[in-house]
Coordinates of C-alpha atoms in Angstrom, one line a residue:
M258 CA 19.6 11.3 -4.2
Y259 CA 18.2 8.5 -2.1
D260 CA 15.8 5.6 -2.9
I261 CA 13.7 6.2 0.3
A262 CA 13.3 9.0 2.9
I263 CA 11.9 8.0 6.3
L264 CA 10.4 10.8 8.3
G265 CA 9.8 10.2 12.0
G266 CA 7.9 7.2 13.3
D267 CA 8.8 4.7 16.0
I268 CA 10.8 1.5 16.3
R269 CA 8.9 0.1 13.3
Q270 CA 10.4 2.7 11.0
I271 CA 13.9 1.8 12.4
Y272 CA 13.3 -1.9 11.4
M273 CA 11.9 -0.7 8.0
A274 CA 15.1 1.3 7.4
E275 CA 17.2 -1.8 8.2
Q276 CA 15.0 -4.0 6.0
F277 CA 15.3 -1.5 3.1
R278 CA 19.1 -1.6 3.4
R279 CA 19.1 -5.3 3.0
Q280 CA 17.3 -4.7 -0.3
N281 CA 20.3 -2.6 -1.3
L282 CA 18.3 0.6 -1.2
S283 CA 19.8 3.9 -0.2
I284 CA 18.0 5.4 2.8
I285 CA 17.9 8.9 4.5
T286 CA 16.2 9.4 7.8
Y287 CA 15.0 12.3 9.9
G288 CA 13.7 12.1 13.4
L289 CA 15.1 8.6 14.0
T290 CA 18.2 7.6 15.9
H291 CA 19.1 4.0 16.7
P292 CA 22.3 2.0 16.7
M293 CA 20.7 -0.4 14.2
I294 CA 20.8 2.2 11.4
Q295 CA 23.5 4.5 12.7
D296 CA 26.2 3.5 10.1
V297 CA 24.0 2.4 7.2
C298 CA 21.5 5.3 6.7
A299 CA 22.2 8.9 6.0
K300 CA 20.8 11.4 8.4
G301 CA 19.0 14.5 7.1
A302 CA 19.9 17.9 8.3
S303 CA 16.3 19.1 8.2
M304 CA 12.9 17.8 7.3
K305 CA 12.8 19.8 4.1
E306 CA 16.2 18.5 3.0
T307 CA 15.1 14.9 3.8
I308 CA 11.8 15.2 1.9
Q309 CA 13.4 16.8 -1.2
S310 CA 16.1 14.1 -1.4
S311 CA 13.8 11.2 -2.4
H312 CA 10.8 10.3 -4.6
I313 CA 9.4 7.9 -1.9
L314 CA 8.5 9.2 1.6
V315 CA 7.8 6.8 4.4
S316 CA 6.4 8.2 7.7
A317 CA 4.7 7.4 11.0
I318 CA 1.5 5.5 12.0
P319 CA -0.4 7.6 12.7
F320 CA 1.0 10.3 10.5
S321 CA 0.1 12.8 13.2
K322 CA -1.6 12.4 16.6
D323 CA -2.4 16.1 17.1
G324 CA -2.8 17.3 13.6
I325 CA 0.2 19.5 14.1
T326 CA 3.4 17.4 14.5
I327 CA 4.7 14.2 13.0
P328 CA 5.7 11.6 15.7
A329 CA 9.4 10.8 15.9
L330 CA 11.9 9.1 18.2
T331 CA 14.0 12.2 18.0
S332 CA 11.9 15.3 18.2
S333 CA 12.8 18.4 16.1
S334 CA 11.0 21.7 15.9
D335 CA 10.5 21.4 12.1
M336 CA 8.7 18.0 12.4
T337 CA 5.4 19.6 11.6
I338 CA 2.6 19.0 9.1
S339 CA 2.9 22.6 7.9
N340 CA 6.6 22.1 7.1
F341 CA 5.8 18.8 5.4
N342 CA 3.3 20.5 3.2
A343 CA 5.7 23.2 2.3
S344 CA 8.4 20.7 1.4
I345 CA 6.7 18.1 -0.8
R346 CA 6.9 18.3 -4.6
S347 CA 4.8 16.8 -7.4
E348 CA 5.3 13.1 -8.4
Q349 CA 6.4 12.1 -4.9
V350 CA 4.6 9.3 -3.0
L351 CA 3.9 9.2 0.7
F352 CA 3.5 6.0 2.7
A353 CA 2.1 6.5 6.2
G354 CA -0.9 5.6 8.4
M355 CA -4.1 7.3 9.3
I356 CA -3.4 10.3 7.0
S357 CA -5.8 13.1 7.7
D358 CA -8.2 14.6 5.2
K359 CA -6.3 17.9 5.3
V360 CA -3.0 16.3 4.4
R361 CA -4.7 14.2 1.7
S362 CA -6.2 17.3 0.2
Y363 CA -2.9 19.1 0.1
C364 CA -1.2 16.1 -1.4
H365 CA -3.8 16.1 -4.2
Q366 CA -3.2 19.8 -4.8
C367 CA 0.6 19.2 -5.1
K368 CA 0.1 16.0 -7.2
V369 CA 1.7 13.9 -4.5
S370 CA 0.4 10.3 -4.3
F371 CA -0.2 8.7 -0.9
F372 CA -0.8 5.2 0.4
D373 CA -2.4 4.8 3.8
F374 CA -1.2 1.6 5.4
M375 CA -4.2 1.4 7.6
E376 CA -6.6 1.2 4.7
D377 CA -5.0 -1.8 3.1
D378 CA -6.8 -5.0 4.0
S379 CA -3.7 -7.2 4.0
I380 CA -1.9 -4.9 6.4
A381 CA -5.0 -4.6 8.6
I382 CA -5.4 -8.4 8.9
A383 CA -1.7 -8.9 9.7
N384 CA -1.8 -6.1 12.2
G385 CA -4.9 -7.7 13.7
I386 CA -2.8 -10.8 14.6
A387 CA -0.3 -8.7 16.5
T388 CA -3.0 -6.7 18.1
A389 CA -4.8 -9.8 19.3
E390 CA -1.6 -11.4 20.7
G391 CA -0.7 -8.1 22.4
A392 CA -4.2 -7.7 23.9
I393 CA -4.0 -11.2 25.4
M394 CA -0.6 -10.4 26.7
E395 CA -1.9 -7.3 28.4
A396 CA -4.8 -9.2 29.9
I397 CA -2.5 -11.9 31.4
N398 CA -0.2 -9.2 32.8
Q399 CA -3.0 -7.3 34.4
S400 CA -4.8 -10.2 36.0
P401 CA -4.0 -12.5 38.9
T402 CA -6.1 -15.3 37.4
N403 CA -5.7 -17.6 34.5
L404 CA -7.4 -17.1 31.1
H405 CA -8.2 -20.8 31.1
K406 CA -12.0 -21.4 31.5
S407 CA -12.6 -17.7 32.1
H408 CA -15.5 -15.8 30.6
C409 CA -14.3 -13.3 28.0
L410 CA -16.4 -10.7 26.2
V411 CA -15.3 -9.3 22.8
L412 CA -17.1 -6.1 21.8
G413 CA -17.4 -5.9 18.0
F414 CA -16.7 -8.5 15.3
G415 CA -14.5 -6.8 12.8
R416 CA -11.2 -8.1 11.5
C417 CA -9.3 -7.6 14.8
A418 CA -12.1 -8.9 16.9
K419 CA -12.5 -12.1 14.9
T420 CA -8.8 -12.9 15.3
L421 CA -8.9 -12.0 19.0
A422 CA -11.9 -14.2 19.6
V423 CA -10.4 -17.2 17.8
K424 CA -7.1 -16.9 19.8
L425 CA -9.0 -16.6 23.1
K426 CA -11.0 -19.7 22.3
A427 CA -7.8 -21.5 21.5
L428 CA -6.7 -20.8 25.1
D429 CA -9.8 -22.5 26.4
T430 CA -11.7 -19.4 27.4
I431 CA -15.5 -19.1 27.1
V432 CA -15.9 -16.3 24.5
T433 CA -19.0 -14.2 24.0
V434 CA -19.2 -11.7 21.1
A435 CA -21.4 -8.6 21.4
A436 CA -22.2 -7.0 18.1
R437 CA -24.8 -4.7 16.6
K438 CA -25.4 -6.4 13.3
D439 CA -27.4 -9.6 13.0
S440 CA -24.9 -10.9 10.4
D441 CA -22.0 -10.4 12.7
R442 CA -23.7 -12.3 15.5
A443 CA -24.6 -15.1 13.2
M444 CA -21.0 -15.3 12.0
A445 CA -19.8 -15.4 15.6
E446 CA -22.1 -18.2 16.4
A447 CA -20.9 -20.1 13.3
F448 CA -17.4 -19.7 14.7
G449 CA -18.6 -21.4 17.9
F450 CA -18.8 -18.3 20.1
H451 CA -21.8 -17.1 22.1
A452 CA -23.3 -14.0 20.6
I453 CA -25.5 -11.2 22.0
P454 CA -26.7 -7.8 20.7
L455 CA -25.1 -4.7 22.2
N456 CA -28.4 -3.6 23.7
K457 CA -28.4 -6.8 25.9
L458 CA -25.0 -6.1 27.5
C459 CA -26.4 -4.7 30.8
D460 CA -27.6 -8.0 32.2
M461 CA -24.6 -10.0 31.0
L462 CA -21.7 -7.7 32.0
P463 CA -21.3 -8.9 35.7
H464 CA -20.4 -12.4 34.4
F465 CA -17.2 -11.5 32.5
T466 CA -13.7 -11.6 33.9
Y467 CA -12.1 -10.1 30.8
I468 CA -13.6 -7.5 28.5
F469 CA -12.0 -6.6 25.1
N470 CA -13.4 -3.6 23.2
T471 CA -12.6 -3.2 19.5
I472 CA -15.4 -0.7 18.7
P473 CA -14.2 2.9 18.1
A474 CA -17.2 4.5 19.8
L475 CA -18.4 5.0 23.4
I476 CA -19.9 1.6 24.2
L477 CA -19.2 1.2 27.9
D478 CA -20.8 4.3 29.4
A479 CA -21.1 5.0 33.1
N480 CA -24.4 3.0 33.3
L481 CA -22.9 -0.1 31.8
L482 CA -19.6 0.2 33.7
S483 CA -21.6 0.2 36.9
R484 CA -22.5 -3.4 36.1
V485 CA -18.9 -4.6 35.5
S486 CA -17.3 -6.8 38.1
K487 CA -14.6 -5.1 40.2
D488 CA -12.3 -8.0 39.4
A489 CA -12.8 -7.7 35.7
I490 CA -9.9 -6.6 33.3
I491 CA -10.9 -4.3 30.5
I492 CA -8.7 -4.1 27.5
D493 CA -9.7 -1.2 25.2
L494 CA -8.3 -1.5 21.6
A495 CA -10.3 1.2 20.0
S496 CA -8.8 4.4 18.6
A497 CA -8.3 7.2 21.1
P498 CA -10.3 8.3 23.1
G499 CA -11.4 4.7 23.3
G500 CA -14.7 2.9 23.7
L501 CA -15.5 3.5 27.4
D502 CA -16.0 6.3 29.9
Y503 CA -12.6 6.3 31.6
K504 CA -13.6 8.9 34.2
A505 CA -16.5 6.6 35.3
A506 CA -14.2 3.5 35.2
K507 CA -11.8 5.2 37.6
A508 CA -14.7 6.2 39.9
Y509 CA -15.9 2.6 40.0
G510 CA -12.4 1.3 40.7
L511 CA -12.3 -0.7 37.5
H512 CA -9.1 -2.0 35.8
A513 CA -9.5 -0.3 32.4
N514 CA -6.6 -0.1 30.0
L515 CA -6.5 1.8 26.7
C516 CA -4.0 -0.1 24.6
L517 CA -3.1 1.7 21.4
G518 CA -0.4 0.9 18.8
I519 CA 0.1 -2.6 20.0
P520 CA 1.7 -4.0 16.8
G521 CA 4.5 -1.4 17.1
K522 CA 5.0 -2.3 20.8
V523 CA 4.8 -6.0 20.9
S524 CA 6.0 -7.1 17.4
P525 CA 7.7 -4.1 15.8
K526 CA 10.0 -6.2 13.6
A527 CA 7.3 -8.4 12.1
S528 CA 5.0 -5.3 11.7
A529 CA 7.8 -3.4 10.0
Q530 CA 8.3 -6.3 7.5
I531 CA 4.6 -6.1 6.5
L532 CA 5.0 -2.4 5.8
T533 CA 8.3 -2.8 4.1
D534 CA 6.9 -5.4 1.7
K535 CA 4.1 -3.0 0.7
V536 CA 6.5 -0.2 0.0
M537 CA 8.8 -2.6 -2.0
E538 CA 5.8 -3.4 -4.3
H539 CA 5.8 0.2 -5.3
V540 CA 9.6 0.3 -5.6
M541 CA 9.7 -2.7 -7.9
K542 CA 6.8 -1.4 -10.1
R543 CA 8.7 2.0 -10.4
K544 CA 11.9 0.2 -11.5
K545 CA 10.1 -1.9 -14.1
G546 CA 8.3 1.2 -15.3

């Protein structure tokens, strides 16, 4: 009955609904309420009805934070993974982020295709830009000092870390990258950054005013945090529970911030357009087929 069904999510899914409508697609939503889509999108009476009214399903990033419920702006008792599993039918396709292995397995059983936004390189790179900008914004908001000429540490050198380091350098900061792999450190030095192994952090930590972590593992333990300056600002971009010992950070009186879902918070419209474009690729292929 509808071209696309949108199940839960955040403000990004609101913008996606509005962007789909501009493509003359019919949209039904569930778990989303916003003036932007109030008069242009149908509203499902239940999650089951919404799921079964479209071939294409678009949902949240992450698809579930607790493995039980699907995040939504308007909570409903039936917004659960179990209800989702019970409602899907063969030949549908799900677009969401960080889809769990259990959901993937059930989709396979039901012959439902799925596309994980967070596993697409083009999306990850674009999100890395928003994440880097948001991380710098958080650092500026948290600190009474300028970034200019400050000593910044970036932990890791993946896609997000590379973008972040480049943008920090463009703001005339002194950037050091700490990475485990020799190749990553060599690449960081080729970019013009200082580079150190992770096992050499202890001696260097007291010198940094800003610390940005992108590694999804416990890197800054209690021992390393004891070496961090009390004036330093720590911005943790790693997936929950983050890359540092927050209990120890609090005990040491450090300014540590776990900043998750930055693209959806600081640039939801631009982030939504990236996701919309990816779904539209599938829509156009389906129409041609």
